[in-house]
XYZ file of C-alpha atoms in Angstrom:
119
model
C 0.000 0.000 0.000
C 1.421 3.390 -0.984
C 0.581 6.870 0.196
C -0.112 8.604 -3.118
C -2.408 11.226 -1.657
C -1.969 14.496 -3.502
C -2.359 17.439 -1.095
C -5.164 19.866 -1.862
C -4.056 23.340 -2.867
C -3.839 25.932 -0.099
C -5.222 29.342 -1.126
C -4.501 32.389 1.026
C -7.348 34.933 1.021
C -6.590 38.602 1.638
C -3.646 39.156 3.953
C -4.022 35.826 5.790
C -0.565 34.568 4.758
C 1.121 37.803 5.879
C -0.812 37.680 9.159
C 0.280 34.102 9.836
C 3.912 34.938 9.063
C 3.859 37.493 11.903
C 3.093 34.806 14.505
C 5.851 33.389 16.763
C 7.834 30.575 15.068
C 6.341 27.822 17.264
C 2.786 28.903 16.446
C 3.604 29.128 12.718
C 5.013 25.618 12.818
C 1.982 24.214 14.660
C -0.420 25.855 12.204
C 1.716 24.814 9.226
C 1.646 21.159 10.273
C -2.111 21.396 10.941
C -2.822 23.008 7.554
C -0.778 20.333 5.799
C -2.904 17.679 7.554
C -5.992 19.498 6.252
C -4.504 19.447 2.739
C -4.255 15.656 3.118
C -7.938 15.419 4.060
C -7.490 15.119 7.819
C -8.913 17.236 10.632
C -6.149 18.207 13.067
C -6.912 18.016 16.804
C -6.472 21.797 17.211
C -9.224 22.493 14.626
C -12.701 23.389 15.847
C -15.773 24.429 13.836
C -16.195 28.203 13.974
C -19.583 29.051 15.482
C -22.055 30.936 13.353
C -20.965 29.487 9.998
C -23.401 26.577 9.749
C -21.657 23.301 10.401
C -18.071 22.175 10.138
C -17.004 23.677 6.813
C -15.373 26.767 8.397
C -12.852 25.805 11.057
C -10.392 27.572 13.278
C -7.032 26.449 14.545
C -6.334 27.658 18.068
C -2.917 27.795 19.706
C -1.912 29.310 23.026
C 1.664 30.550 23.257
C 3.382 32.738 25.825
C 0.030 33.762 27.387
C -1.412 34.797 24.007
C -3.972 33.027 21.848
C -3.512 32.745 18.085
C -6.122 31.648 15.586
C -6.164 30.745 11.922
C -9.480 30.256 10.138
C -9.920 28.179 7.000
C -12.689 26.594 4.992
C -13.053 23.199 3.354
C -16.421 24.240 1.920
C -15.231 24.385 -1.674
C -14.002 20.819 -2.099
C -10.825 20.829 -4.143
C -8.974 23.652 -2.359
C -8.409 24.798 1.217
C -8.958 28.549 1.650
C -7.185 30.200 4.582
C -9.488 33.093 5.434
C -7.835 34.840 8.360
C -5.073 34.591 10.958
C -5.027 36.765 14.049
C -3.949 37.094 17.647
C -6.976 37.169 19.890
C -6.721 40.259 22.052
C -10.086 40.160 23.830
C -9.804 39.458 27.519
C -13.482 38.497 27.800
C -14.100 34.800 27.306
C -13.268 32.661 24.301
C -15.699 34.199 21.820
C -14.201 35.475 18.574
C -14.555 39.286 18.410
C -17.261 40.596 16.051
C -14.798 42.535 13.867
C -12.843 39.309 13.261
C -16.058 37.411 12.427
C -17.075 40.176 9.998
C -13.695 39.957 8.249
C -13.965 36.155 8.048
C -17.436 36.453 6.474
C -16.112 38.982 3.950
C -13.169 36.736 3.035
C -15.435 33.695 2.772
C -17.386 35.585 0.085
C -14.099 36.392 -1.676
C -13.119 32.701 -1.540
C -16.476 31.767 -3.050
C -15.869 34.203 -5.924
C -12.303 32.912 -6.377
C -13.604 29.362 -6.626
C -16.131 30.361 -9.260
C -13.559 32.159 -11.392
């Protein structure tokens, strides 16, 4: 038995790649390994469905590092490609909810990803 799985293409929407590159090296590595698993059709343990997006097609990776929380949001909604929608450091000190401005940006980038897929 051979592992001839071809990874799905990773598409960076907006400034998500630049945002991720600004994270600490350990967080970048963790998210990089997780995104590669996603490209191979797996769901990494640090991935959780993002609330408010109807099911498990929009997921977020969550990593705590040096008393900060980092998140990367991606979608598997469009089948043949993985779209990374946003990467950010969560600054809110109130609970675990994703701030509204981040959710709004994710929704906007999800629409962009949908247009990119269609084109």
